[in-house]
Amino acid sequence: MKETVSNKAISNFASLAGLALGCVSAAYLLITENISEWINSPVAVSVINMVLWIAKFVGSIALMKYFMKRLVLGYEGVKNGHTLKLGILASAFSALIFSATILADMLYINPDAIKEAYDMTMSIYGSSLDSNTLKAMEDVKGNLPTISFFAYLIYCFLYGLVLSAILARSIPHSDPCAEFRAEEQEDHTTDEEQ
């Protein structure tokens, strides 16, 4: 006999799902960031980046679906609201892991990327910007890791929230006519007894 689903069980599944989803996204980030160092052809890099993005996108959906189905199979009494809660918590955990990876990448792993991007932007647009805009861009440059952390945290959580809402509608599969079938079965049994 299976255990009844509890908040603790949902939290455990959500933390595992969030860790898996966050690690997949973080691995994608680190691979795509360094792939141009391994491959010299810009066309090949673009194709590989596109294939990796599709794999990450489809893989994330499959992972979320997998953990929702595992919750349904592992516990009794799981309803759509439980799988939605699992998805929301997993989204929050994975968004936090991925955003922390972005922050670590910007501050410690590849800190020169911000300066390089800023210098390239200034070389392209610097002559057409006024002094106020240049000062504002300089101020943003210092806060870019923090801004990126919160932007990715919100974006990833919202993406996971929408995905969870879509998947949780069909996991577990519910039969809207089950109540009517039960009444019909009951009426049929009562007719046979008479």
Short mmCIF file of C-alpha atoms in Angstrom, two decimals:
data_model
loop_
_atom_site.label_atom_id
_atom_site.label_comp_id
_atom_site.label_asym_id
_atom_site.label_seq_id
_atom_site.Cartn_x
_atom_site.Cartn_y
_atom_site.Cartn_z
CA MET A 1 0.00 0.00 0.00
CA LYS A 2 1.31 3.41 -0.99
CA GLU A 3 1.73 6.34 1.37
CA THR A 4 -0.62 9.30 1.12
CA VAL A 5 0.97 12.36 -0.45
CA SER A 6 2.21 15.00 2.00
CA ASN A 7 3.82 18.41 1.82
CA LYS A 8 7.13 16.84 2.84
CA ALA A 9 6.97 14.39 -0.07
CA ILE A 10 6.13 17.20 -2.50
CA SER A 11 9.03 19.29 -1.17
CA ASN A 12 11.43 16.36 -1.51
CA PHE A 13 10.40 15.69 -5.11
CA ALA A 14 10.50 19.42 -5.88
CA SER A 15 14.02 19.82 -4.52
CA LEU A 16 15.24 16.88 -6.63
CA ALA A 17 13.44 18.21 -9.70
CA GLY A 18 14.77 21.73 -9.09
CA LEU A 19 18.31 20.41 -8.71
CA ALA A 20 18.04 18.40 -11.93
CA LEU A 21 16.50 21.28 -13.89
CA GLY A 22 18.95 23.82 -12.51
CA CYS A 23 21.94 21.60 -13.31
CA VAL A 24 20.73 21.01 -16.87
CA SER A 25 20.37 24.76 -17.44
CA ALA A 26 23.69 25.55 -15.78
CA ALA A 27 25.48 22.90 -17.87
CA TYR A 28 23.90 24.36 -21.01
CA LEU A 29 25.12 27.83 -20.05
CA LEU A 30 28.68 26.73 -19.36
CA ILE A 31 28.91 24.60 -22.52
CA THR A 32 27.52 27.24 -24.87
CA GLU A 33 29.69 29.91 -23.31
CA ASN A 34 32.87 27.94 -24.00
CA ILE A 35 31.99 26.11 -27.21
CA SER A 36 33.57 28.74 -29.45
CA GLU A 37 36.93 27.95 -27.83
CA TRP A 38 36.60 24.27 -28.82
CA ILE A 39 35.24 24.74 -32.36
CA ASN A 40 36.59 27.29 -34.84
CA SER A 41 33.70 27.40 -37.30
CA PRO A 42 31.05 30.05 -36.46
CA VAL A 43 28.42 28.14 -38.44
CA ALA A 44 29.12 24.92 -36.55
CA VAL A 45 29.00 26.80 -33.24
CA SER A 46 25.61 28.28 -34.16
CA VAL A 47 24.20 24.91 -35.20
CA ILE A 48 25.51 23.21 -32.05
CA ASN A 49 24.13 26.02 -29.87
CA MET A 50 20.72 25.64 -31.51
CA VAL A 51 20.74 21.86 -31.06
CA LEU A 52 21.80 22.23 -27.42
CA TRP A 53 19.08 24.82 -26.77
CA ILE A 54 16.42 22.51 -28.25
CA ALA A 55 17.77 19.61 -26.17
CA LYS A 56 17.68 21.77 -23.02
CA PHE A 57 14.16 23.00 -23.77
CA VAL A 58 12.73 19.55 -24.49
CA GLY A 59 14.78 17.96 -21.71
CA SER A 60 13.49 20.46 -19.14
CA ILE A 61 9.90 19.72 -20.09
CA ALA A 62 10.56 15.97 -19.97
CA LEU A 63 12.26 16.24 -16.56
CA MET A 64 9.39 18.23 -15.06
CA LYS A 65 6.89 15.73 -16.46
CA TYR A 66 8.99 12.82 -15.17
CA PHE A 67 9.06 14.14 -11.60
CA MET A 68 5.33 14.87 -11.64
CA LYS A 69 4.58 11.34 -12.84
CA ARG A 70 6.95 9.87 -10.24
CA LEU A 71 5.00 11.71 -7.53
CA VAL A 72 1.75 10.25 -8.86
CA LEU A 73 3.19 6.73 -9.01
CA GLY A 74 4.85 6.93 -5.61
CA TYR A 75 1.99 8.28 -3.51
CA GLU A 76 -1.71 7.77 -3.15
CA GLY A 77 -4.24 10.58 -3.41
CA VAL A 78 -2.17 12.83 -5.67
CA LYS A 79 -4.33 15.43 -7.38
CA ASN A 80 -3.56 18.04 -10.01
CA GLY A 81 -3.03 20.63 -7.28
CA HIS A 82 -0.25 18.52 -5.79
CA THR A 83 1.60 18.24 -9.09
CA LEU A 84 1.15 21.98 -9.63
CA LYS A 85 2.67 22.64 -6.21
CA LEU A 86 5.55 20.32 -7.08
CA GLY A 87 6.12 22.21 -10.32
CA ILE A 88 6.02 25.63 -8.67
CA LEU A 89 8.51 24.62 -5.98
CA ALA A 90 10.77 22.91 -8.52
CA SER A 91 10.66 26.07 -10.66
CA ALA A 92 11.70 28.20 -7.71
CA PHE A 93 14.58 25.87 -6.80
CA SER A 94 15.84 25.54 -10.38
CA ALA A 95 15.55 29.29 -11.00
CA LEU A 96 17.63 29.92 -7.89
CA ILE A 97 20.31 27.41 -8.97
CA PHE A 98 20.49 28.80 -12.51
CA SER A 99 20.54 32.44 -11.37
CA ALA A 100 23.30 31.65 -8.88
CA THR A 101 25.25 30.05 -11.73
CA ILE A 102 24.82 33.22 -13.80
CA LEU A 103 25.98 35.34 -10.87
CA ALA A 104 29.01 33.12 -10.21
CA ASP A 105 29.85 33.16 -13.91
CA MET A 106 29.74 36.95 -14.08
CA LEU A 107 31.67 37.52 -10.86
CA TYR A 108 34.19 34.67 -10.71
CA ILE A 109 34.28 32.37 -13.73
CA ASN A 110 34.24 34.88 -16.57
CA PRO A 111 34.42 38.41 -15.08
CA ASP A 112 35.97 39.91 -18.21
CA ALA A 113 32.83 39.19 -20.25
CA ILE A 114 31.03 42.24 -18.84
CA LYS A 115 33.95 44.53 -19.67
CA GLU A 116 34.27 43.06 -23.18
CA ALA A 117 30.53 43.45 -23.87
CA TYR A 118 30.59 47.01 -22.51
CA ASP A 119 33.65 47.94 -24.60
CA MET A 120 32.09 46.46 -27.75
CA THR A 121 28.83 48.36 -27.13
CA MET A 122 30.76 51.60 -26.58
CA SER A 123 32.74 51.10 -29.79
CA ILE A 124 29.51 50.69 -31.74
CA TYR A 125 27.20 53.21 -30.06
CA GLY A 126 29.52 55.39 -27.95
CA SER A 127 29.78 58.24 -30.43
CA SER A 128 26.00 58.62 -30.71
CA LEU A 129 25.28 58.70 -26.95
CA ASP A 130 25.14 61.79 -24.78
CA SER A 131 27.03 62.17 -21.49
CA ASN A 132 24.00 61.29 -19.32
CA THR A 133 23.43 58.03 -21.16
CA LEU A 134 27.13 57.16 -20.95
CA LYS A 135 27.09 57.79 -17.18
CA ALA A 136 23.94 55.69 -16.77
CA MET A 137 25.53 52.85 -18.73
CA GLU A 138 28.64 53.05 -16.57
CA ASP A 139 26.45 52.82 -13.45
CA VAL A 140 24.58 49.81 -14.83
CA LYS A 141 27.86 48.09 -15.68
CA GLY A 142 28.71 47.84 -11.98
CA ASN A 143 25.28 46.46 -11.08
CA LEU A 144 24.93 44.10 -14.04
CA PRO A 145 25.60 40.88 -12.07
CA THR A 146 22.88 41.75 -9.54
CA ILE A 147 20.45 42.83 -12.24
CA SER A 148 21.13 39.66 -14.22
CA PHE A 149 20.66 37.48 -11.14
CA PHE A 150 17.20 38.85 -10.39
CA ALA A 151 16.16 39.05 -14.04
CA TYR A 152 17.01 35.39 -14.63
CA LEU A 153 15.46 34.39 -11.30
CA ILE A 154 12.14 35.99 -12.26
CA TYR A 155 12.25 34.81 -15.89
CA CYS A 156 13.09 31.18 -15.02
CA PHE A 157 10.50 31.05 -12.25
CA LEU A 158 7.77 32.42 -14.54
CA TYR A 159 8.74 29.98 -17.30
CA GLY A 160 8.59 27.10 -14.81
CA LEU A 161 5.29 28.36 -13.43
CA VAL A 162 3.68 28.35 -16.87
CA LEU A 163 5.15 24.94 -17.68
CA SER A 164 3.92 23.55 -14.35
CA ALA A 165 0.43 24.90 -14.92
CA ILE A 166 0.29 23.29 -18.36
CA LEU A 167 1.65 19.90 -17.26
CA ALA A 168 -0.25 19.71 -13.97
CA ARG A 169 -3.59 19.90 -15.78
CA SER A 170 -3.06 16.39 -17.15
CA ILE A 171 -0.93 14.81 -14.41
CA PRO A 172 -2.50 12.83 -12.84
CA HIS A 173 -4.94 12.00 -15.56
CA SER A 174 -8.42 12.61 -14.23
CA ASP A 175 -11.63 11.28 -15.68
CA PRO A 176 -14.32 13.99 -15.62
CA CYS A 177 -17.01 11.34 -16.12
CA ALA A 178 -15.88 9.04 -13.30
CA GLU A 179 -18.63 10.26 -10.97
CA PHE A 180 -21.32 9.53 -13.54
CA ARG A 181 -19.90 6.07 -14.24
CA ALA A 182 -19.90 5.30 -10.52
CA GLU A 183 -23.56 6.35 -10.24
CA GLU A 184 -24.42 4.30 -13.32
CA GLN A 185 -22.61 1.28 -11.88
CA GLU A 186 -24.42 1.73 -8.58
CA ASP A 187 -27.81 1.99 -10.36
CA HIS A 188 -27.00 -1.11 -12.41
CA THR A 189 -26.07 -3.07 -9.24
CA THR A 190 -29.29 -1.95 -7.50
CA ASP A 191 -31.40 -3.04 -10.51
CA GLU A 192 -29.80 -6.52 -10.48
CA GLU A 193 -30.49 -6.96 -6.77
CA GLN A 194 -34.20 -6.26 -7.26
#
